[in-house]
PDB file of C-alpha atoms and ligand atoms in Angstrom:
ATOM      1  CA  MET A1338      -6.865  84.871 -23.923  1.00 90.00           C
ATOM      2  CA  LEU A1339      -4.071  87.386 -24.473  1.00 98.00           C
ATOM      3  CA  LYS A1340      -5.400  90.239 -26.798  1.00 98.00           C
ATOM      4  CA  ALA A1341      -3.382  93.423 -25.993  1.00 98.00           C
ATOM      5  CA  LEU A1342      -0.188  94.768 -24.592  1.00 98.00           C
ATOM      6  CA  ILE A1343      -0.078  98.049 -22.736  1.00 99.00           C
ATOM      7  CA  PHE A1344       3.360  99.811 -22.374  1.00 98.00           C
ATOM      8  CA  ASP A1345       4.597 102.408 -20.033  1.00 98.00           C
ATOM      9  CA  VAL A1346       7.013 104.845 -21.701  1.00 98.00           C
ATOM     10  CA  ASP A1347       9.600 106.373 -19.387  1.00 97.00           C
ATOM     11  CA  GLY A1348      12.033 103.760 -18.176  1.00 97.00           C
ATOM     12  CA  THR A1349      10.279 100.946 -19.976  1.00 98.00           C
ATOM     13  CA  LEU A1350      10.460 101.688 -23.682  1.00 98.00           C
ATOM     14  CA  ALA A1351      13.592 103.757 -23.139  1.00 98.00           C
ATOM     15  CA  ASP A1352      15.896 104.867 -20.344  1.00 97.00           C
ATOM     16  CA  THR A1353      14.522 108.515 -20.677  1.00 97.00           C
ATOM     17  CA  GLU A1354      14.769 109.686 -17.133  1.00 96.00           C
ATOM     18  CA  ARG A1355      18.500 110.342 -16.187  1.00 95.00           C
ATOM     19  CA  ASP A1356      19.739 111.506 -19.619  1.00 93.00           C
ATOM     20  CA  GLY A1357      16.516 112.946 -20.983  1.00 97.00           C
ATOM     21  CA  HIS A1358      13.824 114.329 -18.609  1.00 98.00           C
ATOM     22  CA  ARG A1359      16.456 115.235 -15.865  1.00 98.00           C
ATOM     23  CA  VAL A1360      18.625 117.097 -18.427  1.00 98.00           C
ATOM     24  CA  ALA A1361      15.590 118.789 -19.934  1.00 98.00           C
ATOM     25  CA  PHE A1362      14.446 120.066 -16.517  1.00 98.00           C
ATOM     26  CA  ASN A1363      17.940 121.476 -15.849  1.00 98.00           C
ATOM     27  CA  MET A1364      17.902 123.201 -19.230  1.00 98.00           C
ATOM     28  CA  ALA A1365      14.536 124.729 -18.460  1.00 98.00           C
ATOM     29  CA  PHE A1366      15.713 125.938 -15.101  1.00 98.00           C
ATOM     30  CA  ALA A1367      18.820 127.665 -16.665  1.00 98.00           C
ATOM     31  CA  GLU A1368      16.742 129.264 -19.396  1.00 98.00           C
ATOM     32  CA  ALA A1369      14.490 130.735 -16.634  1.00 97.00           C
ATOM     33  CA  GLY A1370      17.530 132.102 -14.886  1.00 97.00           C
ATOM     34  CA  LEU A1371      16.987 129.733 -11.797  1.00 96.00           C
ATOM     35  CA  ASP A1372      19.996 128.245  -9.944  1.00 95.00           C
ATOM     36  CA  TRP A1373      18.227 124.933  -9.516  1.00 97.00           C
ATOM     37  CA  GLU A1374      20.289 121.889 -10.637  1.00 97.00           C
ATOM     38  CA  TRP A1375      18.899 118.326 -10.387  1.00 98.00           C
ATOM     39  CA  SER A1376      21.704 115.896  -9.897  1.00 98.00           C
ATOM     40  CA  GLU A1377      21.449 112.217 -10.954  1.00 97.00           C
ATOM     41  CA  GLU A1378      21.126 111.304  -7.194  1.00 97.00           C
ATOM     42  CA  LEU A1379      18.565 114.045  -6.333  1.00 98.00           C
ATOM     43  CA  TYR A1380      16.557 113.076  -9.438  1.00 98.00           C
ATOM     44  CA  GLY A1381      16.285 109.527  -8.221  1.00 97.00           C
ATOM     45  CA  LYS A1382      14.621 110.923  -5.111  1.00 97.00           C
ATOM     46  CA  LEU A1383      12.353 113.197  -7.075  1.00 98.00           C
ATOM     47  CA  LEU A1384      11.143 110.313  -9.174  1.00 97.00           C
ATOM     48  CA  ALA A1385       9.011 109.345  -6.174  1.00 95.00           C
ATOM     49  CA  VAL A1386       6.516 111.797  -7.642  1.00 96.00           C
ATOM     50  CA  THR A1387       5.305 111.221 -11.283  1.00 95.00           C
ATOM     51  CA  GLY A1388       4.536 114.084 -13.603  1.00 96.00           C
ATOM     52  CA  GLY A1389       6.889 116.850 -14.437  1.00 97.00           C
ATOM     53  CA  LYS A1390       4.723 119.717 -13.099  1.00 97.00           C
ATOM     54  CA  GLU A1391       4.068 117.667  -9.938  1.00 96.00           C
ATOM     55  CA  ARG A1392       7.811 116.869  -9.600  1.00 98.00           C
ATOM     56  CA  ILE A1393       8.693 120.570  -9.618  1.00 98.00           C
ATOM     57  CA  ARG A1394       6.079 121.390  -7.040  1.00 98.00           C
ATOM     58  CA  HIS A1395       7.345 118.409  -4.886  1.00 98.00           C
ATOM     59  CA  TYR A1396      10.967 119.819  -5.181  1.00 98.00           C
ATOM     60  CA  LEU A1397       9.832 123.211  -4.015  1.00 97.00           C
ATOM     61  CA  ASP A1398       7.767 121.913  -1.167  1.00 97.00           C
ATOM     62  CA  ASN A1399      10.375 119.567   0.069  1.00 97.00           C
ATOM     63  CA  TYR A1400      13.849 120.856  -0.953  1.00 97.00           C
ATOM     64  CA  ARG A1401      13.493 124.529  -1.542  1.00 96.00           C
ATOM     65  CA  THR A1402      11.306 126.113   1.054  1.00 95.00           C
ATOM     66  CA  ASP A1403      13.457 129.189   0.572  1.00 94.00           C
ATOM     67  CA  VAL A1404      12.041 129.906  -2.780  1.00 94.00           C
ATOM     68  CA  THR A1405       9.022 132.102  -3.516  1.00 93.00           C
ATOM     69  CA  LEU A1406       7.856 131.999  -7.115  1.00 94.00           C
ATOM     70  CA  PRO A1407       6.738 135.278  -8.780  1.00 91.00           C
ATOM     71  CA  GLY A1408       2.953 135.631  -9.450  1.00 92.00           C
ATOM     72  CA  ASP A1409       0.660 132.640  -9.808  1.00 96.00           C
ATOM     73  CA  GLU A1410       2.671 129.615  -8.788  1.00 95.00           C
ATOM     74  CA  ALA A1411       0.701 127.010 -10.845  1.00 96.00           C
ATOM     75  CA  ALA A1412       1.039 129.206 -14.017  1.00 98.00           C
ATOM     76  CA  TYR A1413       4.780 129.704 -13.347  1.00 98.00           C
ATOM     77  CA  ILE A1414       5.299 125.984 -12.934  1.00 98.00           C
ATOM     78  CA  ALA A1415       3.183 125.194 -16.112  1.00 98.00           C
ATOM     79  CA  ASN A1416       5.316 127.639 -18.132  1.00 98.00           C
ATOM     80  CA  LEU A1417       8.568 126.188 -16.756  1.00 98.00           C
ATOM     81  CA  HIS A1418       7.364 122.745 -17.659  1.00 98.00           C
ATOM     82  CA  LYS A1419       6.503 123.936 -21.185  1.00 98.00           C
ATOM     83  CA  THR A1420       9.995 124.976 -21.640  1.00 98.00           C
ATOM     84  CA  LYS A1421      11.198 121.575 -20.252  1.00 98.00           C
ATOM     85  CA  THR A1422       9.048 119.788 -22.805  1.00 98.00           C
ATOM     86  CA  LYS A1423      10.600 121.814 -25.575  1.00 98.00           C
ATOM     87  CA  HIS A1424      14.092 120.823 -24.447  1.00 98.00           C
ATOM     88  CA  TYR A1425      13.013 117.192 -23.919  1.00 98.00           C
ATOM     89  CA  THR A1426      11.545 116.727 -27.418  1.00 98.00           C
ATOM     90  CA  GLY A1427      14.664 118.576 -28.801  1.00 97.00           C
ATOM     91  CA  LEU A1428      16.869 116.098 -27.050  1.00 97.00           C
ATOM     92  CA  LEU A1429      14.865 113.130 -28.545  1.00 97.00           C
ATOM     93  CA  GLU A1430      15.207 114.577 -32.024  1.00 95.00           C
ATOM     94  CA  THR A1431      18.976 114.296 -31.794  1.00 94.00           C
ATOM     95  CA  GLY A1432      18.427 110.511 -31.313  1.00 91.00           C
ATOM     96  CA  ALA A1433      20.095 110.789 -27.965  1.00 89.00           C
ATOM     97  CA  ILE A1434      17.965 108.030 -26.335  1.00 96.00           C
ATOM     98  CA  PRO A1435      17.575 104.600 -27.922  1.00 97.00           C
ATOM     99  CA  LEU A1436      14.903 101.963 -27.202  1.00 98.00           C
ATOM    100  CA  ARG A1437      15.803  99.390 -24.461  1.00 98.00           C
ATOM    101  CA  THR A1438      16.815  95.856 -25.418  1.00 98.00           C
ATOM    102  CA  GLY A1439      14.190  93.846 -27.036  1.00 98.00           C
ATOM    103  CA  VAL A1440      11.598  96.593 -27.236  1.00 98.00           C
ATOM    104  CA  ARG A1441      11.710  96.946 -31.115  1.00 98.00           C
ATOM    105  CA  ARG A1442      11.653  93.157 -31.568  1.00 98.00           C
ATOM    106  CA  LEU A1443       8.867  92.513 -29.212  1.00 98.00           C
ATOM    107  CA  LEU A1444       6.658  95.297 -30.761  1.00 98.00           C
ATOM    108  CA  ASP A1445       7.361  93.796 -34.227  1.00 98.00           C
ATOM    109  CA  GLU A1446       6.456  90.315 -33.042  1.00 98.00           C
ATOM    110  CA  ALA A1447       3.331  91.635 -31.205  1.00 98.00           C
ATOM    111  CA  ARG A1448       2.063  93.287 -34.451  1.00 98.00           C
ATOM    112  CA  ALA A1449       2.847  90.278 -36.522  1.00 98.00           C
ATOM    113  CA  ALA A1450       0.724  88.221 -34.052  1.00 98.00           C
ATOM    114  CA  ASN A1451      -2.164  90.760 -34.247  1.00 98.00           C
ATOM    115  CA  LEU A1452      -1.924  91.678 -30.657  1.00 98.00           C
ATOM    116  CA  ARG A1453      -3.472  95.149 -29.968  1.00 98.00           C
ATOM    117  CA  LEU A1454      -1.083  97.786 -28.550  1.00 98.00           C
ATOM    118  CA  ALA A1455      -1.599 100.688 -26.137  1.00 98.00           C
ATOM    119  CA  ILE A1456       0.497 103.160 -24.170  1.00 98.00           C
ATOM    120  CA  SER A1457      -0.212 104.228 -20.614  1.00 98.00           C
ATOM    121  CA  THR A1458       2.081 106.824 -19.253  1.00 97.00           C
ATOM    122  CA  THR A1459       2.423 109.824 -17.022  1.00 96.00           C
ATOM    123  CA  THR A1460       4.442 111.854 -19.478  1.00 95.00           C
ATOM    124  CA  THR A1461       3.245 114.660 -21.799  1.00 95.00           C
ATOM    125  CA  PRO A1462       1.729 113.404 -25.071  1.00 96.00           C
ATOM    126  CA  VAL A1463       4.165 115.191 -27.377  1.00 97.00           C
ATOM    127  CA  ASN A1464       7.103 113.403 -25.490  1.00 98.00           C
ATOM    128  CA  VAL A1465       5.543 110.059 -26.394  1.00 98.00           C
ATOM    129  CA  GLU A1466       5.280 111.156 -30.068  1.00 97.00           C
ATOM    130  CA  ALA A1467       8.882 112.423 -30.100  1.00 97.00           C
ATOM    131  CA  LEU A1468      10.153 109.083 -28.719  1.00 98.00           C
ATOM    132  CA  LEU A1469       8.126 106.825 -30.882  1.00 98.00           C
ATOM    133  CA  THR A1470       8.748 108.666 -34.143  1.00 97.00           C
ATOM    134  CA  HIS A1471      12.538 109.127 -33.531  1.00 96.00           C
ATOM    135  CA  THR A1472      13.066 105.544 -32.495  1.00 97.00           C
ATOM    136  CA  LEU A1473      10.424 103.452 -34.369  1.00 97.00           C
ATOM    137  CA  GLY A1474       9.622 105.670 -37.387  1.00 96.00           C
ATOM    138  CA  ALA A1475       7.048 108.153 -38.437  1.00 92.00           C
ATOM    139  CA  ASP A1476       4.194 105.749 -38.714  1.00 96.00           C
ATOM    140  CA  SER A1477       4.766 104.135 -35.215  1.00 97.00           C
ATOM    141  CA  MET A1478       2.146 106.331 -33.591  1.00 97.00           C
ATOM    142  CA  ASP A1479      -0.441 104.412 -35.593  1.00 97.00           C
ATOM    143  CA  TRP A1480       0.738 101.068 -34.061  1.00 98.00           C
ATOM    144  CA  PHE A1481      -0.822 102.039 -30.768  1.00 98.00           C
ATOM    145  CA  GLU A1482      -4.644 102.105 -30.791  1.00 97.00           C
ATOM    146  CA  VAL A1483      -4.736 104.122 -27.557  1.00 98.00           C
ATOM    147  CA  ILE A1484      -2.021 106.495 -26.281  1.00 98.00           C
ATOM    148  CA  ALA A1485      -3.090 107.348 -22.814  1.00 98.00           C
ATOM    149  CA  ALA A1486      -0.722 110.141 -21.479  1.00 96.00           C
ATOM    150  CA  GLY A1487      -0.151 113.114 -19.266  1.00 91.00           C
ATOM    151  CA  ASP A1488      -2.993 115.048 -17.820  1.00 91.00           C
ATOM    152  CA  ILE A1489      -5.662 112.963 -19.605  1.00 94.00           C
ATOM    153  CA  VAL A1490      -6.569 111.654 -16.203  1.00 95.00           C
ATOM    154  CA  PRO A1491      -6.274 114.011 -13.154  1.00 89.00           C
ATOM    155  CA  ALA A1492      -4.719 111.420 -10.820  1.00 96.00           C
ATOM    156  CA  LYS A1493      -1.307 110.221 -12.291  1.00 96.00           C
ATOM    157  CA  LYS A1494       0.515 106.977 -11.373  1.00 97.00           C
ATOM    158  CA  PRO A1495       0.567 105.326  -8.831  1.00 98.00           C
ATOM    159  CA  ALA A1496      -3.259 105.767  -9.230  1.00 98.00           C
ATOM    160  CA  ALA A1497      -4.729 103.109 -11.544  1.00 98.00           C
ATOM    161  CA  ASP A1498      -6.652 105.673 -13.632  1.00 98.00           C
ATOM    162  CA  ILE A1499      -4.373 105.887 -16.666  1.00 98.00           C
ATOM    163  CA  TYR A1500      -4.587 102.082 -17.063  1.00 98.00           C
ATOM    164  CA  ASP A1501      -8.322 101.993 -16.375  1.00 98.00           C
ATOM    165  CA  TYR A1502      -8.677 104.605 -19.132  1.00 98.00           C
ATOM    166  CA  ALA A1503      -6.683 102.609 -21.660  1.00 98.00           C
ATOM    167  CA  LEU A1504      -8.727  99.476 -20.990  1.00 98.00           C
ATOM    168  CA  GLU A1505     -11.980 101.311 -21.198  1.00 98.00           C
ATOM    169  CA  LYS A1506     -10.921 102.923 -24.533  1.00 98.00           C
ATOM    170  CA  MET A1507      -9.906  99.500 -25.932  1.00 98.00           C
ATOM    171  CA  GLY A1508     -13.021  97.870 -24.509  1.00 98.00           C
ATOM    172  CA  LEU A1509     -10.976  95.094 -22.942  1.00 98.00           C
ATOM    173  CA  ALA A1510     -10.895  93.463 -19.625  1.00 98.00           C
ATOM    174  CA  ALA A1511      -7.679  93.468 -17.580  1.00 98.00           C
ATOM    175  CA  GLU A1512      -7.346  89.576 -17.863  1.00 98.00           C
ATOM    176  CA  ASP A1513      -7.048  90.030 -21.654  1.00 98.00           C
ATOM    177  CA  CYS A1514      -3.979  92.227 -21.374  1.00 98.00           C
ATOM    178  CA  LEU A1515      -0.415  92.352 -20.027  1.00 98.00           C
ATOM    179  CA  ALA A1516       1.261  95.607 -18.941  1.00 99.00           C
ATOM    180  CA  PHE A1517       5.047  96.519 -19.146  1.00 99.00           C
ATOM    181  CA  GLU A1518       6.435  98.771 -16.355  1.00 98.00           C
ATOM    182  CA  ASP A1519       9.705  99.789 -14.862  1.00 98.00           C
ATOM    183  CA  SER A1520       8.949 101.322 -11.435  1.00 98.00           C
ATOM    184  CA  LEU A1521       7.088 101.036  -8.185  1.00 98.00           C
ATOM    185  CA  ASN A1522       4.642 103.872  -9.164  1.00 97.00           C
ATOM    186  CA  GLY A1523       4.102 102.047 -12.436  1.00 98.00           C
ATOM    187  CA  ILE A1524       3.408  98.663 -10.919  1.00 98.00           C
ATOM    188  CA  LEU A1525       1.113 100.162  -8.314  1.00 98.00           C
ATOM    189  CA  SER A1526      -0.814 101.763 -11.133  1.00 98.00           C
ATOM    190  CA  SER A1527      -1.066  98.697 -13.392  1.00 98.00           C
ATOM    191  CA  SER A1528      -1.734  96.239 -10.643  1.00 98.00           C
ATOM    192  CA  GLY A1529      -4.373  98.705  -9.376  1.00 98.00           C
ATOM    193  CA  ALA A1530      -6.114  98.148 -12.648  1.00 98.00           C
ATOM    194  CA  ASN A1531      -5.803  94.347 -12.127  1.00 98.00           C
ATOM    195  CA  LEU A1532      -3.280  94.004 -14.895  1.00 98.00           C
ATOM    196  CA  LYS A1533      -0.585  91.273 -14.878  1.00 98.00           C
ATOM    197  CA  THR A1534       2.706  93.078 -15.304  1.00 98.00           C
ATOM    198  CA  ILE A1535       6.112  92.407 -16.599  1.00 98.00           C
ATOM    199  CA  VAL A1536       8.780  94.720 -15.034  1.00 98.00           C
ATOM    200  CA  THR A1537      12.031  95.563 -16.671  1.00 98.00           C
ATOM    201  CA  VAL A1538      14.124  97.433 -14.026  1.00 98.00           C
ATOM    202  CA  ASN A1539      16.612 100.142 -14.610  1.00 96.00           C
ATOM    203  CA  GLY A1540      19.251 102.011 -12.531  1.00 95.00           C
ATOM    204  CA  TYR A1541      16.709 104.163 -10.689  1.00 96.00           C
ATOM    205  CA  THR A1542      14.238 101.322  -9.976  1.00 97.00           C
ATOM    206  CA  LYS A1543      16.177  98.134  -9.397  1.00 96.00           C
ATOM    207  CA  ASP A1544      15.598  98.249  -5.631  1.00 96.00           C
ATOM    208  CA  ASP A1545      11.888  99.032  -5.819  1.00 97.00           C
ATOM    209  CA  ASP A1546       9.235  96.681  -4.448  1.00 98.00           C
ATOM    210  CA  PHE A1547       7.978  94.532  -7.321  1.00 98.00           C
ATOM    211  CA  SER A1548       6.102  91.975  -5.335  1.00 98.00           C
ATOM    212  CA  LYS A1549       3.013  92.672  -7.405  1.00 98.00           C
ATOM    213  CA  ALA A1550       4.733  91.850 -10.655  1.00 98.00           C
ATOM    214  CA  THR A1551       4.331  88.602 -12.733  1.00 98.00           C
ATOM    215  CA  LEU A1552       7.832  88.618 -13.920  1.00 98.00           C
ATOM    216  CA  VAL A1553      10.706  90.924 -13.079  1.00 98.00           C
ATOM    217  CA  LEU A1554      13.676  91.169 -15.557  1.00 98.00           C
ATOM    218  CA  ASP A1555      16.731  93.258 -16.217  1.00 98.00           C
ATOM    219  CA  ASN A1556      15.401  93.795 -19.830  1.00 98.00           C
ATOM    220  CA  LEU A1557      13.276  92.100 -22.454  1.00 98.00           C
ATOM    221  CA  GLY A1558      16.170  90.360 -23.828  1.00 98.00           C
ATOM    222  CA  GLU A1559      17.069  89.167 -27.339  1.00 98.00           C
ATOM    223  CA  PRO A1560      17.715  85.749 -28.879  1.00 98.00           C
ATOM    224  CA  ASP A1561      21.410  86.275 -28.575  1.00 98.00           C
ATOM    225  CA  LYS A1562      21.283  88.298 -25.307  1.00 98.00           C
ATOM    226  CA  PRO A1563      19.378  86.387 -22.549  1.00 98.00           C
ATOM    227  CA  PHE A1564      17.611  88.404 -19.823  1.00 98.00           C
ATOM    228  CA  THR A1565      18.267  87.906 -16.187  1.00 98.00           C
ATOM    229  CA  VAL A1566      15.269  86.993 -14.018  1.00 98.00           C
ATOM    230  CA  MET A1567      14.940  88.728 -10.682  1.00 98.00           C
ATOM    231  CA  ALA A1568      11.523  87.223  -9.826  1.00 98.00           C
ATOM    232  CA  GLY A1569       8.827  85.153 -11.483  1.00 98.00           C
ATOM    233  CA  ASP A1570       8.622  82.216 -13.939  1.00 98.00           C
ATOM    234  CA  ASP A1571      10.420  82.525 -17.253  1.00 98.00           C
ATOM    235  CA  HIS A1572       8.777  79.313 -18.647  1.00 98.00           C
ATOM    236  CA  GLY A1573      12.194  78.120 -19.710  1.00 98.00           C
ATOM    237  CA  LEU A1574      12.743  81.032 -22.170  1.00 98.00           C
ATOM    238  CA  SER A1575      15.671  83.439 -22.317  1.00 98.00           C
ATOM    239  CA  PHE A1576      13.983  86.417 -23.919  1.00 98.00           C
ATOM    240  CA  VAL A1577      10.366  87.857 -23.986  1.00 98.00           C
ATOM    241  CA  ASN A1578       8.475  86.612 -26.962  1.00 98.00           C
ATOM    242  CA  ILE A1579       4.865  85.967 -27.695  1.00 98.00           C
ATOM    243  CA  GLU A1580       5.046  82.476 -26.531  1.00 98.00           C
ATOM    244  CA  LEU A1581       6.198  83.597 -23.089  1.00 98.00           C
ATOM    245  CA  LEU A1582       3.591  86.430 -22.873  1.00 98.00           C
ATOM    246  CA  GLN A1583       0.872  83.911 -23.681  1.00 98.00           C
ATOM    247  CA  ALA A1584       2.051  81.663 -20.949  1.00 98.00           C
ATOM    248  CA  LEU A1585       2.203  84.451 -18.425  1.00 98.00           C
ATOM    249  CA  ALA A1586      -1.281  85.695 -19.389  1.00 98.00           C
ATOM    250  CA  LYS A1587      -2.825  82.267 -18.557  1.00 94.00           C
TER     251      LYS A1587
HETATM  252  C1  XBP B1866       7.054 109.159 -16.068  1.00 81.71           C
HETATM  253  C2  XBP B1866       7.101 110.295 -15.343  1.00 81.71           C
HETATM  254  C3  XBP B1866       7.073 111.618 -15.954  1.00 81.71           C
HETATM  255  C4  XBP B1866       8.392 112.144 -16.669  1.00 81.71           C
HETATM  256  C5  XBP B1866       8.243 113.498 -16.998  1.00 81.71           C
HETATM  257  O1  XBP B1866       6.513 108.108 -15.248  1.00 81.71           O
HETATM  258  O2  XBP B1866       7.138 110.297 -14.084  1.00 81.71           O
HETATM  259  O3  XBP B1866       6.852 112.587 -15.029  1.00 81.71           O
HETATM  260  O4  XBP B1866       9.508 111.865 -15.800  1.00 81.71           O
HETATM  261  O5  XBP B1866       7.228 113.730 -17.809  1.00 81.71           O
HETATM  262  P1  XBP B1866       5.896 106.801 -15.964  1.00 81.71           P
HETATM  263  P2  XBP B1866       6.483 115.151 -17.917  1.00 81.71           P
HETATM  264  O6  XBP B1866       7.089 106.133 -16.641  1.00 81.71           O
HETATM  265  O7  XBP B1866       5.439 105.995 -14.855  1.00 81.71           O
HETATM  266  O8  XBP B1866       4.839 107.149 -16.909  1.00 81.71           O
HETATM  267  O9  XBP B1866       7.547 116.143 -17.565  1.00 81.71           O
HETATM  268  O10 XBP B1866       6.099 115.289 -19.387  1.00 81.71           O
HETATM  269  O11 XBP B1866       5.372 115.170 -16.978  1.00 81.71           O
HETATM  270 MG1   MG B1867       8.125 104.305 -16.084  1.00 81.71          MG
END
């Protein structure tokens, strides 16, 4: 029986990557006096690695072998990432990034149906708080009984650890839950935890391999704004509601 929904954040609740995280990384690089600039195209490639600190390291190892960081590398990257988080939460405070289609409605319907809610994300915890409170309101952190985020588990997505952690904290089996994801690393993580997963693609992830997904959509849809199905069974419905989730969970 369907008891809980577990949501990824970046790319799933909101399109945060291109106009949020990417911009914040570039602001941090500029503040540190670095000439690094992550274009939209390059950022799409860098998204292969989850986690901001891990992404900076991946950039240096693969695109900037000319750069030698001063002093302790890990400390330098951690500090740079702290500045990035400051800029990212600042961007969210301006209301720059809205929730994706259908997210608010589905969360409201899930709460009304007494489904339990959790979050499972690679991003830094304060980033989750900034997105939720600036889109859903000050009390929305309390809607989610578990917020599994960032460095809480050492192995980030595509490892299953962050979903395993959320399931363990909720005391639920994977078959009682559905996950929501937007990317290959996300579906590898959720399916690694044996969760059936609904994928809503975005510009960066539309060509990813979602063969492990239960349903692949362009977005969650609204009653007056039907989703487009890329793969899977929509059970004759045109937007994601509790009826569809219960049918998918069976
Ligand atoms: C999100 C990420 C994160 C963010 C940056 O992946 O990969 O790294 O881009 O967040 P997912 P931090 O949606 O699968 O959780 O800079 O805070 O790490
Ligand atoms: Mg994501």
